[in-house]
Amino acid sequence: MDKIAISVVVDIFDDEGTTVRPKRVAELLKNNFDTCFINRSSSDLKEINGIPVHIVKPAGTKLWNIKLFGLLSGNDFDFVYCSSDWFGFLTYFMLKRFYDYKIIFEAHTIISEEFKERKAHPFKVFFFQVLEKFAIKHSDYVVALSENIYDYYSYNKNIELVHVFIDEELFISDVKRKINDDKKVIGLIGPFDEFSNQYFLEFLRKNIDQFDDRISFRIIGKCQDKIQHPRIEYTGYMNSIHDYVNVLSSLDGLLVPSRVATLGPLNKIIEAMACSVPVFTTPKGIVGLYNIKPGQEIYVLEEDDLVCGLNNHVFSDELINIAKNARLYVEKYYSKKANEKKLLRIFNRLNEG
């Protein structure tokens, strides 16, 4: 059985956008391959969800690349799967000729364009342009999470579009949403210390009194900067994925007031849509979503129109159709069933070639 190491530079024991994908990839691969994680963490745990973890300590160490040398010397991997690990790639590439593994790079975003979007210093943008070009060019195969990423990195001909995928049997609305025209609960999902999520709370803080009085808000995830208001409640950090799905599926809508495009589909949007929860977002929020139809599967409004639009749509009869279409959209493009064969096919091709 081939051995696969999934390299993740952020702490795999945390639940956030960058760790969700590699965990799902590992769950899919473990039935066909001897799968493990290589991870930068301070944890003493040896596995997660039954999958072994090789830890480089501590979390956030600047010696990630150097410490990988020692870790690789004691293992005989057939594949290294870099899950958005741009820096780790440099070490894996240097040692590739000695250990004879193949490198698959999974691009979660167009990293240089994302830093442009964040108004980063031009030198930083240039640095990541050079880094991403090197990593993509020298990977044996590239996995792109969205169509725009696929198009941008297609100068490597060995590239495959494998969407963000979720377990459609887990993310399903098993909490019957109340049909109640008088009160609606709208969710916002963190963690709110992440750059792309920080503005969500600011948007709610400055607009809370403009929302219909019948609308209350549920803040899901880790949140330090809490807004004190009678119509806002907090779940805190949620350890259980099942509790998270239950809370998510009980919402009447999800608000994603994105001001910065991540250039890759947001997990929170796909998870909500899978649970038949209507999503209200901006044009920035749907960047990277494949073939999405605003007004049919999701509500897309300019930031200045979000409050008014949510006030009007969340009480309308059309909400039911949006919710149903959202679920069908995820099943078609972002389900595990729709994507697992494409991912497994990559390893088969590399073994054959």
Short mmCIF file of C-alpha atoms in Angstrom, two decimals:
data_model
loop_
_atom_site.label_atom_id
_atom_site.label_comp_id
_atom_site.label_asym_id
_atom_site.label_seq_id
_atom_site.Cartn_x
_atom_site.Cartn_y
_atom_site.Cartn_z
CA MET A 1 0.00 0.00 0.00
CA ASP A 2 1.44 3.38 -1.02
CA LYS A 3 2.36 5.78 1.78
CA ILE A 4 1.05 9.35 1.60
CA ALA A 5 2.10 12.23 3.85
CA ILE A 6 -0.24 15.21 3.90
CA SER A 7 1.77 18.29 4.84
CA VAL A 8 -0.10 21.05 6.70
CA VAL A 9 1.79 24.06 8.03
CA VAL A 10 -1.00 25.24 10.38
CA ASP A 11 -2.02 23.24 13.47
CA ILE A 12 -4.09 20.29 12.25
CA PHE A 13 -5.70 19.98 15.70
CA ASP A 14 -7.39 23.36 15.18
CA ASP A 15 -10.61 23.64 13.21
CA GLU A 16 -10.31 26.47 10.70
CA GLY A 17 -10.42 26.96 6.97
CA THR A 18 -6.92 25.73 6.18
CA THR A 19 -7.25 22.51 8.22
CA VAL A 20 -10.73 21.49 7.11
CA ARG A 21 -9.64 20.48 3.62
CA PRO A 22 -6.64 18.25 4.52
CA LYS A 23 -8.73 16.42 7.13
CA ARG A 24 -11.36 15.66 4.50
CA VAL A 25 -8.71 14.59 1.99
CA ALA A 26 -7.16 12.27 4.58
CA GLU A 27 -10.53 10.70 5.41
CA LEU A 28 -11.01 9.97 1.73
CA LEU A 29 -7.50 8.60 1.12
CA LYS A 30 -7.09 6.44 4.23
CA ASN A 31 -9.19 3.62 2.79
CA ASN A 32 -6.85 3.28 -0.20
CA PHE A 33 -3.45 4.42 1.11
CA ASP A 34 -1.27 4.37 4.22
CA THR A 35 -2.02 8.00 5.13
CA CYS A 36 -0.50 10.34 7.72
CA PHE A 37 -0.11 14.05 8.45
CA ILE A 38 3.08 16.09 8.75
CA ASN A 39 2.21 19.09 10.87
CA ARG A 40 3.54 22.10 12.77
CA SER A 41 1.98 21.92 16.25
CA SER A 42 2.66 22.02 19.99
CA SER A 43 0.36 19.08 20.65
CA ASP A 44 1.54 15.77 22.13
CA LEU A 45 -1.23 13.84 20.38
CA LYS A 46 -0.09 11.16 17.96
CA GLU A 47 -3.16 10.95 15.75
CA ILE A 48 -6.37 12.68 14.72
CA ASN A 49 -9.48 10.79 13.66
CA GLY A 50 -7.39 7.62 13.63
CA ILE A 51 -4.80 9.09 11.23
CA PRO A 52 -1.17 9.30 12.48
CA VAL A 53 0.38 12.76 12.86
CA HIS A 54 4.12 13.48 12.65
CA ILE A 55 4.57 16.72 14.57
CA VAL A 56 7.19 19.41 14.12
CA LYS A 57 7.26 21.47 17.34
CA PRO A 58 6.32 24.05 18.37
CA ALA A 59 3.30 25.50 16.60
CA GLY A 60 4.40 28.48 14.54
CA THR A 61 8.08 27.50 14.55
CA LYS A 62 10.17 29.43 12.03
CA LEU A 63 12.36 26.33 11.63
CA TRP A 64 9.63 24.37 9.84
CA ASN A 65 11.71 23.81 6.70
CA ILE A 66 14.86 22.79 8.56
CA LYS A 67 13.08 20.41 10.94
CA LEU A 68 11.38 18.68 8.02
CA PHE A 69 14.79 17.33 6.96
CA GLY A 70 15.04 15.15 10.07
CA LEU A 71 11.45 14.01 9.85
CA LEU A 72 11.72 12.90 6.23
CA SER A 73 14.92 10.95 6.82
CA GLY A 74 13.08 8.42 8.97
CA ASN A 75 10.17 7.81 6.62
CA ASP A 76 9.74 6.26 3.20
CA PHE A 77 6.84 8.09 1.56
CA ASP A 78 5.58 7.46 -1.97
CA PHE A 79 3.69 10.77 -2.13
CA VAL A 80 3.89 14.10 -0.32
CA TYR A 81 0.63 16.01 -0.56
CA CYS A 82 1.27 19.70 0.20
CA SER A 83 -2.02 21.12 1.42
CA SER A 84 -1.41 24.82 0.73
CA ASP A 85 2.04 24.39 2.31
CA TRP A 86 4.00 26.82 0.15
CA PHE A 87 7.06 26.97 2.40
CA GLY A 88 7.21 23.26 3.18
CA PHE A 89 7.24 22.61 -0.56
CA LEU A 90 10.77 24.03 -0.78
CA THR A 91 12.12 21.35 1.56
CA TYR A 92 10.16 18.56 -0.08
CA PHE A 93 11.43 19.62 -3.49
CA MET A 94 15.07 19.74 -2.31
CA LEU A 95 14.88 16.21 -0.87
CA LYS A 96 12.78 14.71 -3.65
CA ARG A 97 15.78 13.38 -5.62
CA PHE A 98 17.04 11.51 -2.54
CA TYR A 99 13.77 9.97 -1.37
CA ASP A 100 12.07 9.41 -4.73
CA TYR A 101 8.54 10.49 -3.78
CA LYS A 102 6.13 12.45 -5.92
CA ILE A 103 4.80 15.85 -4.83
CA ILE A 104 1.19 16.86 -5.24
CA PHE A 105 0.51 20.50 -4.44
CA GLU A 106 -3.01 21.48 -3.43
CA ALA A 107 -3.68 25.18 -4.07
CA HIS A 108 -6.41 26.61 -1.84
CA THR A 109 -6.12 30.07 -3.33
CA ILE A 110 -4.08 32.20 -5.73
CA ILE A 111 -1.82 33.33 -2.94
CA SER A 112 -0.18 36.33 -4.64
CA GLU A 113 -3.56 37.65 -5.81
CA GLU A 114 -4.98 37.23 -2.32
CA PHE A 115 -2.19 39.37 -0.88
CA LYS A 116 -2.94 41.96 -3.56
CA GLU A 117 -6.56 41.88 -2.44
CA ARG A 118 -5.41 42.52 1.13
CA LYS A 119 -3.37 45.56 -0.03
CA ALA A 120 -0.14 43.91 1.12
CA HIS A 121 3.25 45.52 0.48
CA PRO A 122 4.30 45.13 -3.19
CA PHE A 123 7.47 43.29 -2.14
CA LYS A 124 5.40 40.69 -0.29
CA VAL A 125 3.17 40.25 -3.33
CA PHE A 126 6.25 39.83 -5.54
CA PHE A 127 7.78 37.30 -3.14
CA PHE A 128 4.68 35.11 -3.25
CA GLN A 129 4.47 35.45 -7.02
CA VAL A 130 7.95 33.95 -7.26
CA LEU A 131 7.23 31.29 -4.63
CA GLU A 132 3.94 30.16 -6.15
CA LYS A 133 5.38 30.00 -9.66
CA PHE A 134 8.25 27.83 -8.43
CA ALA A 135 6.00 25.50 -6.42
CA ILE A 136 3.39 25.06 -9.13
CA LYS A 137 5.96 24.59 -11.91
CA HIS A 138 7.93 21.92 -10.02
CA SER A 139 5.03 19.91 -8.59
CA ASP A 140 4.36 16.51 -10.13
CA TYR A 141 0.66 17.31 -9.97
CA VAL A 142 -1.44 20.29 -8.89
CA VAL A 143 -4.88 20.14 -7.31
CA ALA A 144 -6.93 23.33 -7.71
CA LEU A 145 -9.90 23.91 -5.42
CA SER A 146 -11.77 26.25 -7.74
CA GLU A 147 -12.01 27.12 -11.42
CA ASN A 148 -10.20 30.45 -11.12
CA ILE A 149 -7.29 28.75 -9.33
CA TYR A 150 -7.23 26.09 -12.04
CA ASP A 151 -7.09 28.69 -14.82
CA TYR A 152 -4.37 30.73 -13.10
CA TYR A 153 -2.04 27.77 -12.44
CA SER A 154 -2.71 25.88 -15.66
CA TYR A 155 0.88 26.53 -16.84
CA ASN A 156 1.48 23.19 -15.11
CA LYS A 157 -0.32 20.82 -17.48
CA ASN A 158 -0.65 18.20 -14.75
CA ILE A 159 -3.45 20.01 -12.95
CA GLU A 160 -6.86 18.80 -11.82
CA LEU A 161 -9.88 20.70 -10.53
CA VAL A 162 -11.05 18.95 -7.36
CA HIS A 163 -13.56 21.18 -5.62
CA VAL A 164 -13.81 21.73 -1.91
CA PHE A 165 -15.93 18.77 -0.87
CA ILE A 166 -17.97 17.89 2.17
CA ASP A 167 -19.60 14.74 3.47
CA GLU A 168 -23.10 15.28 2.15
CA GLU A 169 -24.41 12.61 4.53
CA LEU A 170 -23.12 14.57 7.53
CA PHE A 171 -23.93 18.10 6.38
CA ILE A 172 -27.66 17.76 6.00
CA SER A 173 -30.54 19.53 7.68
CA ASP A 174 -31.72 17.09 10.33
CA VAL A 175 -33.12 19.85 12.54
CA LYS A 176 -36.56 20.88 11.32
CA ARG A 177 -36.49 24.61 10.77
CA LYS A 178 -39.46 26.38 12.28
CA ILE A 179 -41.85 27.93 9.80
CA ASN A 180 -42.33 31.19 11.62
CA ASP A 181 -42.84 34.52 9.88
CA ASP A 182 -42.34 36.47 13.08
CA LYS A 183 -38.79 35.56 14.08
CA LYS A 184 -35.67 34.59 12.13
CA VAL A 185 -32.21 33.56 13.30
CA ILE A 186 -29.28 34.53 11.08
CA GLY A 187 -25.80 33.10 11.63
CA LEU A 188 -22.29 34.47 11.19
CA ILE A 189 -19.42 31.98 11.25
CA GLY A 190 -15.86 32.59 12.45
CA PRO A 191 -13.26 32.18 13.71
CA PHE A 192 -13.26 35.95 13.88
CA ASP A 193 -9.55 36.42 14.46
CA GLU A 194 -8.91 35.34 10.84
CA PHE A 195 -8.23 38.21 8.47
CA SER A 196 -11.02 37.35 6.03
CA ASN A 197 -13.59 37.09 8.86
CA GLN A 198 -12.67 40.13 10.94
CA TYR A 199 -14.92 42.52 9.06
CA PHE A 200 -18.02 40.37 9.64
CA LEU A 201 -18.41 41.55 13.24
CA GLU A 202 -17.66 45.15 12.31
CA PHE A 203 -20.42 44.98 9.70
CA LEU A 204 -22.88 43.58 12.23
CA ARG A 205 -21.87 46.12 14.88
CA LYS A 206 -22.52 49.13 12.68
CA ASN A 207 -25.73 47.75 11.15
CA ILE A 208 -27.43 45.82 13.96
CA ASP A 209 -30.09 48.47 14.53
CA GLN A 210 -30.89 48.61 10.81
CA PHE A 211 -31.97 44.97 10.66
CA ASP A 212 -35.62 44.08 11.12
CA ASP A 213 -36.48 43.76 14.82
CA ARG A 214 -37.69 40.20 14.21
CA ILE A 215 -34.19 39.10 13.19
CA SER A 216 -31.69 37.87 15.79
CA PHE A 217 -28.10 36.74 15.23
CA ARG A 218 -26.12 33.69 16.30
CA ILE A 219 -22.32 34.09 16.26
CA ILE A 220 -20.73 30.68 15.65
CA GLY A 221 -17.10 30.01 16.54
CA LYS A 222 -14.30 31.57 18.54
CA CYS A 223 -14.94 35.26 19.16
CA GLN A 224 -12.97 37.58 21.44
CA ASP A 225 -14.50 40.91 20.44
CA LYS A 226 -18.11 40.32 21.45
CA ILE A 227 -20.89 42.75 20.64
CA GLN A 228 -23.24 43.21 23.57
CA HIS A 229 -26.78 43.33 22.21
CA PRO A 230 -30.05 41.60 23.19
CA ARG A 231 -30.46 40.19 19.67
CA ILE A 232 -26.99 38.63 19.49
CA GLU A 233 -25.99 35.29 21.03
CA TYR A 234 -22.72 33.33 20.93
CA THR A 235 -22.00 29.62 20.65
CA GLY A 236 -18.28 29.92 21.34
CA TYR A 237 -15.79 27.46 19.88
CA MET A 238 -17.50 24.20 18.93
CA ASN A 239 -15.51 20.99 19.42
CA SER A 240 -18.13 18.66 18.00
CA ILE A 241 -18.76 18.63 14.25
CA HIS A 242 -22.20 17.16 14.93
CA ASP A 243 -23.07 20.05 17.26
CA TYR A 244 -21.83 22.47 14.61
CA VAL A 245 -24.03 20.87 11.94
CA ASN A 246 -27.05 20.98 14.26
CA VAL A 247 -26.53 24.67 15.01
CA LEU A 248 -25.89 25.46 11.35
CA SER A 249 -28.93 23.59 10.06
CA SER A 250 -31.21 25.32 12.57
CA LEU A 251 -30.49 28.77 11.09
CA ASP A 252 -32.88 30.66 8.84
CA GLY A 253 -29.96 32.16 6.94
CA LEU A 254 -26.21 32.75 6.94
CA LEU A 255 -24.73 36.22 6.57
CA VAL A 256 -21.28 36.44 4.92
CA PRO A 257 -20.52 40.16 4.37
CA SER A 258 -17.20 39.56 2.62
CA ARG A 259 -15.17 42.64 1.82
CA VAL A 260 -12.08 40.67 0.78
CA ALA A 261 -12.20 37.82 -1.74
CA THR A 262 -10.38 34.66 -0.65
CA LEU A 263 -10.11 33.54 -4.31
CA GLY A 264 -11.21 30.07 -3.24
CA PRO A 265 -14.66 28.91 -2.12
CA LEU A 266 -15.47 29.52 1.53
CA ASN A 267 -16.19 26.36 3.51
CA LYS A 268 -18.80 28.15 5.59
CA ILE A 269 -20.88 28.98 2.50
CA ILE A 270 -20.76 25.44 1.12
CA GLU A 271 -21.54 23.89 4.50
CA ALA A 272 -24.55 26.16 4.99
CA MET A 273 -25.85 25.47 1.49
CA ALA A 274 -25.48 21.72 2.10
CA CYS A 275 -27.72 22.14 5.15
CA SER A 276 -30.31 24.00 3.02
CA VAL A 277 -29.54 27.28 4.78
CA PRO A 278 -29.93 30.33 2.48
CA VAL A 279 -26.74 32.39 2.24
CA PHE A 280 -26.60 36.20 1.98
CA THR A 281 -23.24 37.47 0.76
CA THR A 282 -21.47 40.02 -1.44
CA PRO A 283 -19.87 39.58 -4.89
CA LYS A 284 -16.54 39.11 -3.05
CA GLY A 285 -18.04 36.17 -1.15
CA ILE A 286 -18.78 34.07 -4.23
CA VAL A 287 -15.34 34.41 -5.85
CA GLY A 288 -14.23 30.85 -6.58
CA LEU A 289 -17.68 29.26 -6.35
CA TYR A 290 -18.23 27.21 -9.49
CA ASN A 291 -21.14 28.10 -11.77
CA ILE A 292 -23.15 29.64 -8.92
CA LYS A 293 -26.48 31.24 -9.83
CA PRO A 294 -27.24 34.34 -7.71
CA GLY A 295 -30.94 34.68 -6.99
CA GLN A 296 -31.52 30.96 -7.51
CA GLU A 297 -29.03 29.22 -5.22
CA ILE A 298 -27.66 32.10 -3.15
CA TYR A 299 -28.39 35.78 -2.45
CA VAL A 300 -25.63 38.08 -3.71
CA LEU A 301 -25.92 41.77 -2.86
CA GLU A 302 -23.58 44.73 -2.77
CA GLU A 303 -22.49 45.54 0.77
CA ASP A 304 -24.66 48.67 0.94
CA ASP A 305 -27.71 46.59 -0.03
CA LEU A 306 -27.11 43.62 2.28
CA VAL A 307 -29.19 44.82 5.22
CA CYS A 308 -32.18 45.85 3.14
CA GLY A 309 -31.93 42.72 1.00
CA LEU A 310 -31.78 40.39 3.97
CA ASN A 311 -34.69 42.19 5.66
CA ASN A 312 -36.82 41.67 2.55
CA HIS A 313 -35.80 38.19 1.42
CA VAL A 314 -35.61 36.34 4.73
CA PHE A 315 -39.36 36.68 5.25
CA SER A 316 -40.34 35.85 1.66
CA ASP A 317 -41.77 32.57 0.34
CA GLU A 318 -38.91 32.30 -2.17
CA LEU A 319 -36.56 31.40 0.69
CA ILE A 320 -37.72 27.77 0.53
CA ASN A 321 -36.73 27.41 -3.13
CA ILE A 322 -33.36 29.05 -2.52
CA ALA A 323 -32.72 26.57 0.30
CA LYS A 324 -33.63 23.56 -1.86
CA ASN A 325 -31.56 24.77 -4.80
CA ALA A 326 -28.58 25.41 -2.51
CA ARG A 327 -28.57 21.77 -1.40
CA LEU A 328 -28.81 20.52 -4.99
CA TYR A 329 -25.92 22.80 -6.00
CA VAL A 330 -23.65 21.32 -3.32
CA GLU A 331 -24.61 17.76 -4.24
CA LYS A 332 -23.71 18.46 -7.87
CA TYR A 333 -20.36 20.22 -7.42
CA TYR A 334 -19.09 20.03 -3.83
CA SER A 335 -20.11 16.65 -2.44
CA LYS A 336 -17.67 13.89 -1.53
CA LYS A 337 -19.38 11.64 -4.06
CA ALA A 338 -18.80 14.13 -6.88
CA ASN A 339 -15.09 14.63 -6.16
CA GLU A 340 -13.51 11.51 -4.63
CA LYS A 341 -12.96 9.70 -7.95
CA LYS A 342 -11.17 12.72 -9.41
CA LEU A 343 -8.78 12.86 -6.46
CA LEU A 344 -8.00 9.14 -6.47
CA ARG A 345 -7.43 9.25 -10.22
CA ILE A 346 -4.48 11.62 -9.71
CA PHE A 347 -2.56 9.04 -7.66
CA ASN A 348 -3.34 6.33 -10.19
CA ARG A 349 -1.99 8.49 -13.02
CA LEU A 350 1.23 9.25 -11.14
CA ASN A 351 1.75 5.56 -10.38
CA GLU A 352 1.22 4.66 -14.02
CA GLY A 353 3.40 7.46 -15.39
#
